[in-house]
Amino acid sequence: MNKAEKIVQIQKEVERLSLSARGIARGTALTPNTVLGVLRGEEKVQEATVNLIWFFLGLDHDCTPTKVGQSVPA
């Protein structure tokens, strides 16, 4: 499996976990504003997770190689 395929696989897993978190939030007695805040926070965590995965695989967002220690643009 090449790096691009690994990224796709990891992104799918992050999305699956994201959907699970949304389902949990909807199943609670939280107010709509609280749920919205949870979802916004979750999106930021998901985005940060994907950025870290790209960084540690040594790839940029467009799957071009980067050097370890080099920042990956958001």
PDB file of N, CA and C in Angstrom:
ATOM      1  N   MET A   1       0.860  -1.179   0.000  1.00  0.00           N
ATOM      2  CA  MET A   1       0.000   0.000   0.000  1.00  0.00           C
ATOM      3  C   MET A   1       0.903   1.238   0.000  1.00  0.00           C
ATOM      4  N   ASN A   2       0.681   2.149  -0.957  1.00  0.00           N
ATOM      5  CA  ASN A   2       1.503   3.350  -1.002  1.00  0.00           C
ATOM      6  C   ASN A   2       0.975   4.402  -0.027  1.00  0.00           C
ATOM      7  N   LYS A   3       1.703   5.500   0.084  1.00  0.00           N
ATOM      8  CA  LYS A   3       1.337   6.528   1.064  1.00  0.00           C
ATOM      9  C   LYS A   3      -0.020   7.149   0.773  1.00  0.00           C
ATOM     10  N   ALA A   4      -0.322   7.389  -0.489  1.00  0.00           N
ATOM     11  CA  ALA A   4      -1.621   7.985  -0.828  1.00  0.00           C
ATOM     12  C   ALA A   4      -2.765   7.056  -0.421  1.00  0.00           C
ATOM     13  N   GLU A   5      -2.596   5.753  -0.630  1.00  0.00           N
ATOM     14  CA  GLU A   5      -3.627   4.783  -0.230  1.00  0.00           C
ATOM     15  C   GLU A   5      -3.767   4.744   1.286  1.00  0.00           C
ATOM     16  N   LYS A   6      -2.650   4.866   2.000  1.00  0.00           N
ATOM     17  CA  LYS A   6      -2.703   4.896   3.464  1.00  0.00           C
ATOM     18  C   LYS A   6      -3.477   6.112   3.944  1.00  0.00           C
ATOM     19  N   ILE A   7      -3.240   7.253   3.301  1.00  0.00           N
ATOM     20  CA  ILE A   7      -3.956   8.473   3.682  1.00  0.00           C
ATOM     21  C   ILE A   7      -5.449   8.286   3.489  1.00  0.00           C
ATOM     22  N   VAL A   8      -5.847   7.737   2.363  1.00  0.00           N
ATOM     23  CA  VAL A   8      -7.269   7.517   2.085  1.00  0.00           C
ATOM     24  C   VAL A   8      -7.867   6.584   3.129  1.00  0.00           C
ATOM     25  N   GLN A   9      -7.157   5.528   3.471  1.00  0.00           N
ATOM     26  CA  GLN A   9      -7.642   4.578   4.471  1.00  0.00           C
ATOM     27  C   GLN A   9      -7.794   5.260   5.831  1.00  0.00           C
ATOM     28  N   ILE A  10      -6.818   6.058   6.218  1.00  0.00           N
ATOM     29  CA  ILE A  10      -6.870   6.745   7.511  1.00  0.00           C
ATOM     30  C   ILE A  10      -7.986   7.783   7.514  1.00  0.00           C
ATOM     31  N   GLN A  11      -8.155   8.510   6.407  1.00  0.00           N
ATOM     32  CA  GLN A  11      -9.236   9.493   6.319  1.00  0.00           C
ATOM     33  C   GLN A  11     -10.596   8.823   6.473  1.00  0.00           C
ATOM     34  N   LYS A  12     -10.773   7.658   5.881  1.00  0.00           N
ATOM     35  CA  LYS A  12     -12.037   6.929   6.010  1.00  0.00           C
ATOM     36  C   LYS A  12     -12.284   6.534   7.463  1.00  0.00           C
ATOM     37  N   GLU A  13     -11.241   6.111   8.150  1.00  0.00           N
ATOM     38  CA  GLU A  13     -11.382   5.737   9.558  1.00  0.00           C
ATOM     39  C   GLU A  13     -11.720   6.954  10.413  1.00  0.00           C
ATOM     40  N   VAL A  14     -11.063   8.079  10.150  1.00  0.00           N
ATOM     41  CA  VAL A  14     -11.359   9.308  10.887  1.00  0.00           C
ATOM     42  C   VAL A  14     -12.808   9.722  10.647  1.00  0.00           C
ATOM     43  N   GLU A  15     -13.272   9.610   9.402  1.00  0.00           N
ATOM     44  CA  GLU A  15     -14.655   9.956   9.083  1.00  0.00           C
ATOM     45  C   GLU A  15     -15.628   9.017   9.786  1.00  0.00           C
ATOM     46  N   ARG A  16     -15.301   7.733   9.845  1.00  0.00           N
ATOM     47  CA  ARG A  16     -16.164   6.764  10.524  1.00  0.00           C
ATOM     48  C   ARG A  16     -16.286   7.115  12.004  1.00  0.00           C
ATOM     49  N   LEU A  17     -15.155   7.454  12.624  1.00  0.00           N
ATOM     50  CA  LEU A  17     -15.175   7.836  14.033  1.00  0.00           C
ATOM     51  C   LEU A  17     -15.944   9.135  14.236  1.00  0.00           C
ATOM     52  N   SER A  18     -15.823  10.041  13.287  1.00  0.00           N
ATOM     53  CA  SER A  18     -16.542  11.306  13.342  1.00  0.00           C
ATOM     54  C   SER A  18     -18.049  11.074  13.318  1.00  0.00           C
ATOM     55  N   LEU A  19     -18.492  10.182  12.437  1.00  0.00           N
ATOM     56  CA  LEU A  19     -19.919   9.866  12.361  1.00  0.00           C
ATOM     57  C   LEU A  19     -20.404   9.222  13.654  1.00  0.00           C
ATOM     58  N   SER A  20     -19.581   8.383  14.263  1.00  0.00           N
ATOM     59  CA  SER A  20     -19.946   7.765  15.540  1.00  0.00           C
ATOM     60  C   SER A  20     -20.114   8.832  16.613  1.00  0.00           C
ATOM     61  N   ALA A  21     -19.200   9.795  16.641  1.00  0.00           N
ATOM     62  CA  ALA A  21     -19.279  10.869  17.633  1.00  0.00           C
ATOM     63  C   ALA A  21     -20.545  11.696  17.433  1.00  0.00           C
ATOM     64  N   ARG A  22     -20.910  11.959  16.186  1.00  0.00           N
ATOM     65  CA  ARG A  22     -22.138  12.715  15.913  1.00  0.00           C
ATOM     66  C   ARG A  22     -23.365  11.950  16.394  1.00  0.00           C
ATOM     67  N   GLY A  23     -23.365  10.642  16.167  1.00  0.00           N
ATOM     68  CA  GLY A  23     -24.482   9.825  16.619  1.00  0.00           C
ATOM     69  C   GLY A  23     -24.626   9.852  18.130  1.00  0.00           C
ATOM     70  N   ILE A  24     -23.509   9.817  18.825  1.00  0.00           N
ATOM     71  CA  ILE A  24     -23.532   9.883  20.291  1.00  0.00           C
ATOM     72  C   ILE A  24     -24.088  11.224  20.742  1.00  0.00           C
ATOM     73  N   ALA A  25     -23.631  12.308  20.111  1.00  0.00           N
ATOM     74  CA  ALA A  25     -24.113  13.641  20.489  1.00  0.00           C
ATOM     75  C   ALA A  25     -25.615  13.756  20.282  1.00  0.00           C
ATOM     76  N   ARG A  26     -26.109  13.204  19.179  1.00  0.00           N
ATOM     77  CA  ARG A  26     -27.547  13.281  18.895  1.00  0.00           C
ATOM     78  C   ARG A  26     -28.367  12.447  19.869  1.00  0.00           C
ATOM     79  N   GLY A  27     -27.767  11.399  20.411  1.00  0.00           N
ATOM     80  CA  GLY A  27     -28.489  10.518  21.314  1.00  0.00           C
ATOM     81  C   GLY A  27     -28.509  10.997  22.754  1.00  0.00           C
ATOM     82  N   THR A  28     -27.944  12.167  23.020  1.00  0.00           N
ATOM     83  CA  THR A  28     -27.913  12.691  24.385  1.00  0.00           C
ATOM     84  C   THR A  28     -28.963  13.773  24.561  1.00  0.00           C
ATOM     85  N   ALA A  29     -29.068  14.269  25.781  1.00  0.00           N
ATOM     86  CA  ALA A  29     -30.039  15.324  26.082  1.00  0.00           C
ATOM     87  C   ALA A  29     -29.393  16.705  25.989  1.00  0.00           C
ATOM     88  N   LEU A  30     -28.393  16.840  25.119  1.00  0.00           N
ATOM     89  CA  LEU A  30     -27.725  18.127  24.969  1.00  0.00           C
ATOM     90  C   LEU A  30     -28.597  19.094  24.180  1.00  0.00           C
ATOM     91  N   THR A  31     -28.404  20.377  24.444  1.00  0.00           N
ATOM     92  CA  THR A  31     -29.137  21.382  23.670  1.00  0.00           C
ATOM     93  C   THR A  31     -28.563  21.451  22.259  1.00  0.00           C
ATOM     94  N   PRO A  32     -29.337  21.958  21.313  1.00  0.00           N
ATOM     95  CA  PRO A  32     -28.814  22.074  19.943  1.00  0.00           C
ATOM     96  C   PRO A  32     -27.512  22.872  19.858  1.00  0.00           C
ATOM     97  N   ASN A  33     -27.403  23.948  20.638  1.00  0.00           N
ATOM     98  CA  ASN A  33     -26.173  24.745  20.614  1.00  0.00           C
ATOM     99  C   ASN A  33     -24.982  23.955  21.144  1.00  0.00           C
ATOM    100  N   THR A  34     -25.204  23.155  22.166  1.00  0.00           N
ATOM    101  CA  THR A  34     -24.119  22.336  22.710  1.00  0.00           C
ATOM    102  C   THR A  34     -23.687  21.296  21.694  1.00  0.00           C
ATOM    103  N   VAL A  35     -24.657  20.656  21.053  1.00  0.00           N
ATOM    104  CA  VAL A  35     -24.337  19.660  20.028  1.00  0.00           C
ATOM    105  C   VAL A  35     -23.553  20.315  18.896  1.00  0.00           C
ATOM    106  N   LEU A  36     -23.986  21.501  18.481  1.00  0.00           N
ATOM    107  CA  LEU A  36     -23.286  22.221  17.419  1.00  0.00           C
ATOM    108  C   LEU A  36     -21.845  22.523  17.835  1.00  0.00           C
ATOM    109  N   GLY A  37     -21.656  22.930  19.074  1.00  0.00           N
ATOM    110  CA  GLY A  37     -20.303  23.183  19.576  1.00  0.00           C
ATOM    111  C   GLY A  37     -19.460  21.926  19.586  1.00  0.00           C
ATOM    112  N   VAL A  38     -20.064  20.810  19.970  1.00  0.00           N
ATOM    113  CA  VAL A  38     -19.352  19.530  19.970  1.00  0.00           C
ATOM    114  C   VAL A  38     -18.930  19.173  18.552  1.00  0.00           C
ATOM    115  N   LEU A  39     -19.842  19.335  17.608  1.00  0.00           N
ATOM    116  CA  LEU A  39     -19.536  19.000  16.219  1.00  0.00           C
ATOM    117  C   LEU A  39     -18.459  19.912  15.647  1.00  0.00           C
ATOM    118  N   ARG A  40     -18.499  21.192  15.991  1.00  0.00           N
ATOM    119  CA  ARG A  40     -17.461  22.112  15.511  1.00  0.00           C
ATOM    120  C   ARG A  40     -16.105  21.716  16.074  1.00  0.00           C
ATOM    121  N   GLY A  41     -16.082  21.393  17.348  1.00  0.00           N
ATOM    122  CA  GLY A  41     -14.832  20.951  17.964  1.00  0.00           C
ATOM    123  C   GLY A  41     -14.332  19.666  17.337  1.00  0.00           C
ATOM    124  N   GLU A  42     -15.257  18.765  17.042  1.00  0.00           N
ATOM    125  CA  GLU A  42     -14.904  17.484  16.425  1.00  0.00           C
ATOM    126  C   GLU A  42     -14.297  17.701  15.045  1.00  0.00           C
ATOM    127  N   GLU A  43     -14.856  18.631  14.274  1.00  0.00           N
ATOM    128  CA  GLU A  43     -14.310  18.915  12.948  1.00  0.00           C
ATOM    129  C   GLU A  43     -12.880  19.416  13.046  1.00  0.00           C
ATOM    130  N   LYS A  44     -12.610  20.260  14.041  1.00  0.00           N
ATOM    131  CA  LYS A  44     -11.249  20.778  14.224  1.00  0.00           C
ATOM    132  C   LYS A  44     -10.305  19.643  14.607  1.00  0.00           C
ATOM    133  N   VAL A  45     -10.765  18.741  15.465  1.00  0.00           N
ATOM    134  CA  VAL A  45      -9.938  17.597  15.855  1.00  0.00           C
ATOM    135  C   VAL A  45      -9.680  16.712  14.648  1.00  0.00           C
ATOM    136  N   GLN A  46     -10.713  16.472  13.841  1.00  0.00           N
ATOM    137  CA  GLN A  46     -10.557  15.642  12.646  1.00  0.00           C
ATOM    138  C   GLN A  46      -9.557  16.280  11.689  1.00  0.00           C
ATOM    139  N   GLU A  47      -9.685  17.583  11.464  1.00  0.00           N
ATOM    140  CA  GLU A  47      -8.769  18.285  10.557  1.00  0.00           C
ATOM    141  C   GLU A  47      -7.336  18.214  11.079  1.00  0.00           C
ATOM    142  N   ALA A  48      -7.170  18.422  12.381  1.00  0.00           N
ATOM    143  CA  ALA A  48      -5.832  18.359  12.969  1.00  0.00           C
ATOM    144  C   ALA A  48      -5.258  16.950  12.871  1.00  0.00           C
ATOM    145  N   THR A  49      -6.104  15.939  13.076  1.00  0.00           N
ATOM    146  CA  THR A  49      -5.651  14.550  12.979  1.00  0.00           C
ATOM    147  C   THR A  49      -5.161  14.234  11.575  1.00  0.00           C
ATOM    148  N   VAL A  50      -5.930  14.634  10.578  1.00  0.00           N
ATOM    149  CA  VAL A  50      -5.535  14.383   9.191  1.00  0.00           C
ATOM    150  C   VAL A  50      -4.245  15.123   8.863  1.00  0.00           C
ATOM    151  N   ASN A  51      -4.118  16.371   9.336  1.00  0.00           N
ATOM    152  CA  ASN A  51      -2.882  17.125   9.094  1.00  0.00           C
ATOM    153  C   ASN A  51      -1.681  16.427   9.721  1.00  0.00           C
ATOM    154  N   LEU A  52      -1.845  15.894  10.932  1.00  0.00           N
ATOM    155  CA  LEU A  52      -0.746  15.172  11.582  1.00  0.00           C
ATOM    156  C   LEU A  52      -0.393  13.904  10.823  1.00  0.00           C
ATOM    157  N   ILE A  53      -1.407  13.200  10.347  1.00  0.00           N
ATOM    158  CA  ILE A  53      -1.164  11.974   9.579  1.00  0.00           C
ATOM    159  C   ILE A  53      -0.353  12.301   8.335  1.00  0.00           C
ATOM    160  N   TRP A  54      -0.772  13.337   7.616  1.00  0.00           N
ATOM    161  CA  TRP A  54      -0.025  13.743   6.417  1.00  0.00           C
ATOM    162  C   TRP A  54       1.411  14.093   6.771  1.00  0.00           C
ATOM    163  N   PHE A  55       1.578  14.838   7.852  1.00  0.00           N
ATOM    164  CA  PHE A  55       2.915  15.260   8.259  1.00  0.00           C
ATOM    165  C   PHE A  55       3.794  14.048   8.559  1.00  0.00           C
ATOM    166  N   PHE A  56       3.281  13.105   9.356  1.00  0.00           N
ATOM    167  CA  PHE A  56       4.101  11.960   9.746  1.00  0.00           C
ATOM    168  C   PHE A  56       4.334  10.978   8.605  1.00  0.00           C
ATOM    169  N   LEU A  57       3.466  10.968   7.611  1.00  0.00           N
ATOM    170  CA  LEU A  57       3.716  10.155   6.423  1.00  0.00           C
ATOM    171  C   LEU A  57       4.667  10.859   5.464  1.00  0.00           C
ATOM    172  N   GLY A  58       4.994  12.114   5.781  1.00  0.00           N
ATOM    173  CA  GLY A  58       5.913  12.868   4.936  1.00  0.00           C
ATOM    174  C   GLY A  58       5.281  13.342   3.650  1.00  0.00           C
ATOM    175  N   LEU A  59       3.972  13.592   3.686  1.00  0.00           N
ATOM    176  CA  LEU A  59       3.270  14.044   2.484  1.00  0.00           C
ATOM    177  C   LEU A  59       2.581  15.372   2.740  1.00  0.00           C
ATOM    178  N   ASP A  60       2.424  16.136   1.688  1.00  0.00           N
ATOM    179  CA  ASP A  60       1.655  17.363   1.727  1.00  0.00           C
ATOM    180  C   ASP A  60       0.212  17.007   1.368  1.00  0.00           C
ATOM    181  N   HIS A  61      -0.702  17.963   1.434  1.00  0.00           N
ATOM    182  CA  HIS A  61      -2.115  17.703   1.141  1.00  0.00           C
ATOM    183  C   HIS A  61      -2.327  17.148  -0.258  1.00  0.00           C
ATOM    184  N   ASP A  62      -1.485  17.530  -1.201  1.00  0.00           N
ATOM    185  CA  ASP A  62      -1.649  17.028  -2.568  1.00  0.00           C
ATOM    186  C   ASP A  62      -0.795  15.790  -2.829  1.00  0.00           C
ATOM    187  N   CYS A  63      -0.330  15.137  -1.746  1.00  0.00           N
ATOM    188  CA  CYS A  63       0.447  13.897  -1.791  1.00  0.00           C
ATOM    189  C   CYS A  63       1.844  14.088  -2.375  1.00  0.00           C
ATOM    190  N   THR A  64       2.363  15.309  -2.335  1.00  0.00           N
ATOM    191  CA  THR A  64       3.752  15.511  -2.725  1.00  0.00           C
ATOM    192  C   THR A  64       4.622  15.318  -1.495  1.00  0.00           C
ATOM    193  N   PRO A  65       5.802  14.739  -1.648  1.00  0.00           N
ATOM    194  CA  PRO A  65       6.656  14.479  -0.489  1.00  0.00           C
ATOM    195  C   PRO A  65       7.072  15.764   0.223  1.00  0.00           C
ATOM    196  N   THR A  66       7.138  15.678   1.544  1.00  0.00           N
ATOM    197  CA  THR A  66       7.665  16.768   2.359  1.00  0.00           C
ATOM    198  C   THR A  66       8.807  16.206   3.185  1.00  0.00           C
ATOM    199  N   LYS A  67       9.593  17.083   3.770  1.00  0.00           N
ATOM    200  CA  LYS A  67      10.674  16.635   4.637  1.00  0.00           C
ATOM    201  C   LYS A  67      10.151  16.570   6.064  1.00  0.00           C
ATOM    202  N   VAL A  68      10.596  15.572   6.822  1.00  0.00           N
ATOM    203  CA  VAL A  68      10.185  15.454   8.216  1.00  0.00           C
ATOM    204  C   VAL A  68      10.628  16.715   8.934  1.00  0.00           C
ATOM    205  N   GLY A  69       9.734  17.283   9.719  1.00  0.00           N
ATOM    206  CA  GLY A  69      10.024  18.507  10.433  1.00  0.00           C
ATOM    207  C   GLY A  69       9.550  19.741   9.690  1.00  0.00           C
ATOM    208  N   GLN A  70       9.191  19.586   8.427  1.00  0.00           N
ATOM    209  CA  GLN A  70       8.684  20.706   7.641  1.00  0.00           C
ATOM    210  C   GLN A  70       7.192  20.833   7.912  1.00  0.00           C
ATOM    211  N   SER A  71       6.716  22.040   8.068  1.00  0.00           N
ATOM    212  CA  SER A  71       5.297  22.206   8.358  1.00  0.00           C
ATOM    213  C   SER A  71       4.464  21.902   7.126  1.00  0.00           C
ATOM    214  N   VAL A  72       3.268  21.396   7.386  1.00  0.00           N
ATOM    215  CA  VAL A  72       2.331  21.080   6.312  1.00  0.00           C
ATOM    216  C   VAL A  72       1.279  22.177   6.310  1.00  0.00           C
ATOM    217  N   PRO A  73       1.049  22.852   5.187  1.00  0.00           N
ATOM    218  CA  PRO A  73       0.067  23.944   5.162  1.00  0.00           C
ATOM    219  C   PRO A  73      -1.340  23.463   5.492  1.00  0.00           C
ATOM    220  N   ALA A  74      -2.091  24.321   6.167  1.00  0.00           N
ATOM    221  CA  ALA A  74      -3.456  23.957   6.567  1.00  0.00           C
ATOM    222  C   ALA A  74      -4.429  24.096   5.434  1.00  0.00           C
TER     223      ALA A  74
END
